[in-house]
Coordinates of C-alpha atoms in Angstrom, one line a residue:
M1 CA -48.8 7.9 -8.2
S2 CA -45.2 8.5 -7.4
A3 CA -43.9 12.1 -7.3
F4 CA -40.7 10.9 -9.0
D5 CA -40.1 10.5 -12.7
A6 CA -37.8 7.5 -12.1
D7 CA -36.2 5.6 -9.2
V8 CA -32.8 6.6 -10.6
I9 CA -31.6 9.1 -13.1
V10 CA -28.2 8.5 -14.7
V11 CA -26.6 11.5 -16.4
G12 CA -23.7 11.0 -18.8
G13 CA -23.3 9.4 -22.2
G14 CA -19.9 7.8 -22.0
L15 CA -19.1 4.1 -21.5
A16 CA -19.3 4.5 -17.7
G17 CA -22.6 6.2 -18.0
L18 CA -24.0 3.5 -20.3
A19 CA -22.7 0.7 -18.0
A20 CA -24.1 2.5 -14.9
A21 CA -27.6 2.9 -16.5
I22 CA -27.7 -0.8 -17.4
A23 CA -26.5 -1.9 -14.0
V24 CA -29.1 0.1 -12.2
A25 CA -31.9 -1.2 -14.5
Q26 CA -30.6 -4.8 -14.0
A27 CA -31.0 -4.2 -10.2
G28 CA -34.8 -3.8 -10.9
L29 CA -35.2 0.0 -10.6
E30 CA -37.0 2.3 -13.0
T31 CA -34.1 4.0 -14.7
L32 CA -33.8 7.1 -16.9
H33 CA -30.6 7.7 -18.8
V34 CA -30.0 11.3 -19.7
A35 CA -27.2 12.1 -22.2
P36 CA -26.7 14.6 -25.0
A37 CA -26.0 13.6 -28.6
A38 CA -22.2 13.2 -29.1
P39 CA -19.8 12.2 -31.8
P40 CA -18.4 8.6 -31.7
D41 CA -15.5 8.2 -29.2
R42 CA -12.6 7.1 -31.4
R43 CA -10.3 6.2 -28.5
T44 CA -9.6 2.7 -27.3
S45 CA -9.7 1.2 -23.8
A46 CA -7.3 -1.5 -22.5
L47 CA -9.5 -3.4 -20.0
M48 CA -7.9 -5.8 -17.6
M49 CA -9.4 -9.3 -17.1
P50 CA -11.4 -8.4 -14.0
S51 CA -13.1 -5.7 -16.0
V52 CA -13.7 -8.0 -19.0
D53 CA -15.1 -10.6 -16.6
Y54 CA -17.5 -8.0 -15.2
L55 CA -18.7 -7.0 -18.7
R56 CA -19.4 -10.6 -19.5
S57 CA -21.2 -11.4 -16.3
A58 CA -23.3 -8.2 -16.7
G59 CA -24.3 -9.2 -20.2
L60 CA -22.6 -6.1 -21.7
I61 CA -20.4 -8.2 -24.0
D62 CA -20.2 -11.9 -25.0
D63 CA -16.9 -13.1 -26.4
P64 CA -14.2 -10.4 -26.1
A65 CA -12.5 -11.8 -29.2
E66 CA -15.4 -10.5 -31.2
L67 CA -14.7 -6.9 -30.2
G68 CA -11.1 -6.6 -29.1
H69 CA -7.5 -7.8 -29.1
P70 CA -5.7 -9.7 -26.3
L71 CA -2.9 -8.1 -24.3
T72 CA -0.6 -11.0 -23.5
Q73 CA 2.6 -9.1 -22.5
I74 CA 3.7 -5.7 -21.3
R75 CA 7.2 -4.6 -22.3
I76 CA 8.8 -1.5 -20.6
I77 CA 11.8 0.2 -22.2
D78 CA 13.7 3.0 -20.5
A79 CA 14.4 5.4 -23.4
T80 CA 15.9 8.1 -21.2
S81 CA 19.6 9.0 -21.0
R82 CA 19.5 9.5 -17.3
L83 CA 22.3 8.5 -14.9
V84 CA 20.0 5.9 -13.3
R85 CA 18.1 3.9 -15.9
A86 CA 15.6 1.2 -15.3
P87 CA 16.2 -2.3 -16.9
E88 CA 14.0 -3.4 -19.8
T89 CA 11.3 -5.4 -18.2
L90 CA 8.8 -7.9 -19.7
F91 CA 5.7 -9.0 -17.9
D92 CA 4.0 -12.1 -19.3
A93 CA 0.4 -13.0 -18.5
R94 CA 1.4 -16.7 -18.3
E95 CA 3.3 -15.9 -15.2
A96 CA 0.0 -15.0 -13.5
G97 CA -1.7 -18.1 -14.9
L98 CA -3.6 -16.1 -17.5
T99 CA -3.9 -16.3 -21.2
A100 CA -4.0 -12.5 -21.3
F101 CA -3.8 -9.5 -18.9
G102 CA -6.8 -8.1 -20.6
W103 CA -8.2 -6.9 -24.0
N104 CA -7.8 -3.7 -26.0
F105 CA -11.2 -2.5 -27.3
A106 CA -12.3 0.3 -29.6
N107 CA -14.6 2.5 -27.6
T108 CA -17.0 2.6 -30.5
K109 CA -17.4 -1.2 -30.4
L110 CA -18.0 -1.2 -26.7
A111 CA -20.6 1.5 -27.0
E112 CA -22.4 -0.5 -29.7
A113 CA -22.4 -3.6 -27.5
F114 CA -23.6 -1.7 -24.4
S115 CA -26.4 0.0 -26.5
T116 CA -27.5 -3.4 -27.6
A117 CA -27.7 -4.7 -24.0
R118 CA -29.7 -1.6 -23.1
T119 CA -32.5 -2.3 -25.6
N120 CA -33.3 -5.5 -23.7
L121 CA -34.3 -3.7 -20.5
A122 CA -37.9 -2.6 -20.4
N123 CA -37.3 -0.5 -17.2
L124 CA -34.6 1.6 -18.8
S125 CA -35.5 4.6 -20.9
A126 CA -33.3 7.2 -22.5
R127 CA -33.6 10.9 -23.1
Q128 CA -31.2 12.8 -25.4
A129 CA -30.6 16.1 -23.5
S130 CA -28.0 17.9 -21.4
L131 CA -28.2 18.8 -17.7
A132 CA -28.6 22.6 -17.2
A133 CA -29.2 22.8 -13.5
L134 CA -29.5 20.7 -10.4
D135 CA -31.1 21.1 -7.0
I136 CA -30.7 18.6 -4.2
G137 CA -33.4 18.4 -1.5
E138 CA -35.9 15.6 -1.2
G139 CA -34.3 13.8 -4.0
A140 CA -32.6 15.3 -7.0
M141 CA -34.4 17.9 -9.2
L142 CA -32.9 18.2 -12.6
T143 CA -33.5 20.9 -15.2
L144 CA -32.6 19.9 -18.7
D145 CA -31.5 22.2 -21.5
D146 CA -34.9 22.0 -23.1
G147 CA -36.5 23.2 -19.9
T148 CA -37.8 19.8 -18.8
R149 CA -37.7 19.2 -15.0
L150 CA -37.1 15.7 -13.7
H151 CA -37.2 14.3 -10.1
S152 CA -35.7 11.1 -8.7
P153 CA -34.6 9.9 -5.3
L154 CA -31.2 8.7 -6.5
L155 CA -28.9 10.4 -9.0
V156 CA -25.9 8.9 -10.7
G157 CA -23.4 11.4 -12.1
A158 CA -21.4 10.1 -15.0
D159 CA -21.0 13.4 -16.7
G160 CA -17.2 13.5 -17.0
K161 CA -14.3 15.6 -15.8
K162 CA -16.2 18.9 -15.9
S163 CA -19.1 17.3 -14.0
L164 CA -22.0 19.7 -13.3
I165 CA -23.4 17.2 -10.9
R166 CA -20.2 17.1 -8.9
A167 CA -20.1 20.8 -8.5
A168 CA -23.9 21.4 -8.0
A169 CA -24.2 18.6 -5.4
G170 CA -21.3 20.1 -3.4
F171 CA -18.7 17.3 -3.6
R172 CA -15.2 18.0 -2.4
A173 CA -12.9 17.6 -5.3
S174 CA -9.2 18.2 -5.7
E175 CA -7.8 18.8 -9.2
N176 CA -4.3 19.3 -10.5
G177 CA -3.2 20.0 -14.1
F178 CA 0.1 19.0 -15.8
T179 CA 2.2 20.7 -18.4
Q180 CA 2.0 17.4 -20.4
A181 CA -0.7 16.3 -22.8
A182 CA -1.5 13.1 -24.6
L183 CA -1.5 12.5 -28.3
V184 CA -3.4 9.5 -29.6
C185 CA -3.8 7.9 -33.1
D186 CA -3.7 4.6 -34.8
L187 CA -0.6 3.4 -36.6
D188 CA 0.2 0.7 -39.1
L189 CA 3.5 -1.1 -38.3
S190 CA 5.7 -3.2 -40.5
R191 CA 6.3 -5.6 -37.7
P192 CA 3.3 -6.4 -35.6
L193 CA 3.1 -6.2 -31.8
D194 CA 1.8 -9.7 -31.5
G195 CA -0.2 -9.1 -28.3
T196 CA 2.6 -7.1 -26.5
S197 CA 1.9 -3.6 -25.3
V198 CA 5.2 -1.7 -25.5
E199 CA 6.0 1.3 -23.3
F200 CA 9.0 3.5 -24.1
H201 CA 9.6 5.7 -21.1
Y202 CA 10.9 9.1 -22.1
P203 CA 11.8 12.0 -19.7
R204 CA 8.5 13.8 -20.2
G205 CA 6.2 10.8 -20.4
P206 CA 5.7 7.4 -22.0
F207 CA 5.3 6.6 -25.7
T208 CA 3.1 3.5 -25.7
L209 CA 2.0 1.2 -28.5
V210 CA -1.0 -1.0 -27.8
P211 CA -2.0 -4.0 -29.9
A212 CA -5.1 -3.3 -32.1
G213 CA -5.1 -6.4 -34.2
G214 CA -2.8 -7.5 -37.1
S215 CA -0.2 -4.8 -37.7
R216 CA -2.3 -2.1 -36.3
A217 CA -1.3 -0.3 -33.0
N218 CA -3.0 2.4 -30.9
L219 CA -0.5 5.1 -29.9
V220 CA -0.7 7.0 -26.6
W221 CA 2.2 9.5 -26.5
I222 CA 2.5 11.7 -23.4
D223 CA 4.9 14.7 -23.6
D224 CA 5.0 18.5 -23.1
R225 CA 2.1 20.2 -24.8
D226 CA 4.4 22.3 -26.9
A227 CA 6.2 19.2 -28.2
L228 CA 2.9 17.6 -29.2
K229 CA 1.6 20.7 -30.8
H230 CA 4.8 20.9 -32.9
A231 CA 4.5 17.2 -33.9
Q232 CA 1.0 17.9 -35.2
T233 CA 2.4 20.6 -37.5
L234 CA 4.6 18.0 -39.3
S235 CA 3.7 16.4 -42.6
P236 CA 2.4 12.8 -42.3
E237 CA 5.7 11.5 -43.6
A238 CA 7.8 13.5 -41.1
L239 CA 5.5 12.5 -38.3
A240 CA 5.8 8.8 -39.2
R241 CA 9.6 9.2 -39.2
L242 CA 9.4 10.8 -35.7
F243 CA 7.3 7.8 -34.5
E244 CA 9.9 5.4 -36.0
E245 CA 12.6 7.2 -34.0
K246 CA 10.6 7.2 -30.7
S247 CA 9.9 3.5 -31.1
Q248 CA 13.6 2.9 -31.7
H249 CA 12.9 1.4 -35.1
L250 CA 11.8 -1.8 -33.5
F251 CA 8.7 -2.1 -35.7
G252 CA 10.1 -1.0 -39.1
R253 CA 8.3 1.5 -41.3
I254 CA 5.3 3.2 -39.6
G255 CA 2.3 4.6 -41.3
L256 CA -0.4 6.9 -39.9
A257 CA -3.8 5.1 -40.0
T258 CA -5.9 7.9 -38.4
P259 CA -5.5 11.6 -37.7
T260 CA -3.8 12.6 -34.4
H261 CA -5.8 14.0 -31.4
T262 CA -4.4 15.6 -28.3
F263 CA -6.0 16.1 -24.9
A264 CA -4.8 17.8 -21.7
L265 CA -3.9 15.8 -18.6
S266 CA -5.1 16.4 -15.1
T267 CA -6.0 14.5 -11.9
I268 CA -9.3 14.7 -10.2
A269 CA -10.2 13.1 -6.9
V270 CA -13.4 13.3 -4.8
D271 CA -13.9 12.2 -1.2
P272 CA -16.5 10.8 -0.7
A273 CA -17.8 9.5 -4.0
G274 CA -21.4 9.4 -2.9
K275 CA -23.6 11.4 -0.5
D276 CA -27.1 12.9 -0.1
G277 CA -28.6 10.5 -2.7
V278 CA -26.0 11.3 -5.3
V279 CA -23.2 9.0 -6.5
L280 CA -20.4 9.8 -9.0
V281 CA -18.9 7.3 -11.4
G282 CA -16.2 7.4 -14.0
E283 CA -14.4 10.6 -14.7
A284 CA -16.9 12.6 -12.6
A285 CA -15.3 10.8 -9.6
H286 CA -11.7 10.4 -10.7
A287 CA -9.4 11.2 -13.5
F288 CA -5.7 10.9 -14.1
P289 CA -3.1 10.5 -16.9
P290 CA -3.5 7.4 -19.0
I291 CA -0.8 5.4 -17.1
G292 CA -1.3 1.8 -16.2
A293 CA -4.6 1.4 -18.1
Q294 CA -6.7 2.4 -15.1
G295 CA -9.3 4.9 -16.4
L296 CA -12.3 2.8 -17.6
N297 CA -11.2 -0.1 -15.4
L298 CA -11.7 2.0 -12.4
G299 CA -15.0 3.3 -13.8
L300 CA -16.3 -0.2 -14.2
R301 CA -15.4 -1.0 -10.6
D302 CA -17.5 2.0 -9.7
V303 CA -20.4 0.5 -11.6
A304 CA -19.9 -2.9 -10.0
D305 CA -19.9 -1.4 -6.5
L306 CA -23.0 0.7 -7.3
A307 CA -24.8 -2.4 -8.4
A308 CA -23.7 -4.1 -5.1
A309 CA -25.0 -1.2 -3.0
L310 CA -28.3 -1.3 -4.8
R311 CA -28.7 -5.1 -4.3
A312 CA -27.9 -4.6 -0.6
A313 CA -30.4 -1.8 0.0
D314 CA -33.8 -2.0 1.6
R315 CA -35.8 0.3 -0.6
S316 CA -39.0 0.1 1.5
G317 CA -38.1 3.3 3.5
A318 CA -38.1 6.9 2.3
G319 CA -34.3 7.4 2.9
W320 CA -33.1 4.4 0.8
A321 CA -31.3 6.6 -1.8
R322 CA -29.1 8.3 0.8
T323 CA -28.3 4.9 2.3
V324 CA -27.3 3.7 -1.1
S325 CA -25.1 6.7 -1.8
N326 CA -23.4 6.3 1.6
D327 CA -22.8 2.6 1.1
Y328 CA -21.4 3.3 -2.3
A329 CA -19.0 5.8 -0.9
R330 CA -17.8 3.4 1.7
R331 CA -17.3 0.6 -0.9
R332 CA -15.3 2.8 -3.2
A333 CA -13.1 4.7 -0.8
A334 CA -10.2 2.4 -0.5
D335 CA -10.0 1.5 -4.2
L336 CA -10.2 5.2 -5.3
K337 CA -7.5 6.2 -2.8
R338 CA -5.2 3.3 -3.6
T339 CA -5.5 3.5 -7.4
G340 CA -5.4 7.3 -7.6
G341 CA -2.3 7.4 -5.4
M342 CA -0.6 4.6 -7.4
V343 CA -1.1 6.2 -10.8
D344 CA -0.2 9.7 -9.6
A345 CA 3.0 8.4 -8.0
L346 CA 3.9 6.4 -11.1
F347 CA 3.4 9.3 -13.4
R348 CA 5.3 11.7 -11.3
S349 CA 8.2 9.2 -11.0
L350 CA 8.3 9.0 -14.8
I351 CA 8.7 12.7 -15.3
S352 CA 10.6 13.7 -12.2
E353 CA 14.1 15.2 -12.7
L354 CA 15.0 14.4 -9.0
L355 CA 17.5 11.6 -8.6
P356 CA 15.7 10.0 -5.5
A357 CA 12.5 9.5 -7.6
Q358 CA 14.5 8.1 -10.5
L359 CA 16.3 5.7 -8.1
L360 CA 13.0 4.5 -6.6
R361 CA 11.5 3.9 -10.1
A362 CA 14.5 2.1 -11.4
G363 CA 14.8 0.1 -8.2
G364 CA 11.2 -0.9 -8.4
L365 CA 11.6 -2.2 -11.9
W366 CA 14.8 -4.1 -11.0
G367 CA 12.9 -5.7 -8.1
M368 CA 9.9 -6.7 -10.3
K369 CA 12.3 -8.1 -12.9
A370 CA 14.3 -10.2 -10.4
L371 CA 11.7 -11.1 -7.7
P372 CA 8.7 -13.2 -8.9
G373 CA 6.7 -12.4 -5.7
L374 CA 7.0 -8.7 -6.2
R375 CA 6.2 -9.1 -9.9
K376 CA 3.0 -11.0 -9.1
R377 CA 2.0 -8.3 -6.6
A378 CA 2.5 -5.7 -9.3
F379 CA 0.2 -7.8 -11.6
A380 CA -2.5 -7.8 -8.9
L381 CA -2.3 -4.1 -8.3
G382 CA -2.4 -3.2 -12.0
M383 CA -5.4 -5.4 -12.6
G384 CA -7.3 -4.0 -9.7
A385 CA -7.2 -7.2 -7.6
G386 CA -7.8 -6.7 -3.9
S387 CA -10.0 -3.6 -4.6

């Protein structure tokens, strides 16, 4: 009888954790998914087409139209009053030979679809609990909050920004906070977005409206924390008027469809993303401001590379889990470095008061507006191509 409780234990109940548990089980390993009870995630995720294609190939979703809304254009409007302003720029998916750049999904609907896919895997079991402690030796020894101890050769940490696994397993991580935060909610617009994600770039961060079907839009507004806190003190009517002003009255009267929520912004990077029979996926491995729709897209690329590392592994030897974790780290290194650097540089260029940074940003948008080759390269980077 094996001394292990499972071949792989996946810890973390978010979308990246669910997708990772399913991918591991689909690779043929006995898998245990450990996650605490949590309220529904009311946020949305804009997934680029490579991510949507992965979800479909992995059997996590069927027709994206049943769950989400297509993103056919991206419109960027410089709403600053700076000396150097970028041109208004429109990116159209048809230029890349696509019907859509991606799809905007409610996280609750994705979670339901993933949970349905999980029930079809006999080698995947779930335990509703939180991780309390972790020891790494001959495999990972987990202690849960109910006192249960579990042992597995390979551990997948998908336990978020404050990852206990990342800390307990000794991963090197760099973290930086920002004075900005993000405010999210759903809005009802008088004039619909019609598939176009619209970004108004303000000095302290973007004000972004993402299509959510019909006249509904998902708002992601990044600004100084004090400004967002003040906005939340306003009456619904006053807040709606503020949103109309920030969207330059392009969409007529605006109504609040859901309450507002704010969350702090920070960047987290690890190097490597796997070692000693432990791998990190999702926000346990990387986090950054919601710029360029990279968060869950990057997490799903983590999951795809984990699945590839498992398929390539020879599990006949005792050290297979360490081999998998090292292979996973190798596969993820370039993408994590490139994407993290791209998002960080873009965000800092948006909020920088330095003229050289503003010149670079404006010049880059002028180049993408005027040069089709540069615009196509930007499409590829934003969608994760070449990762």
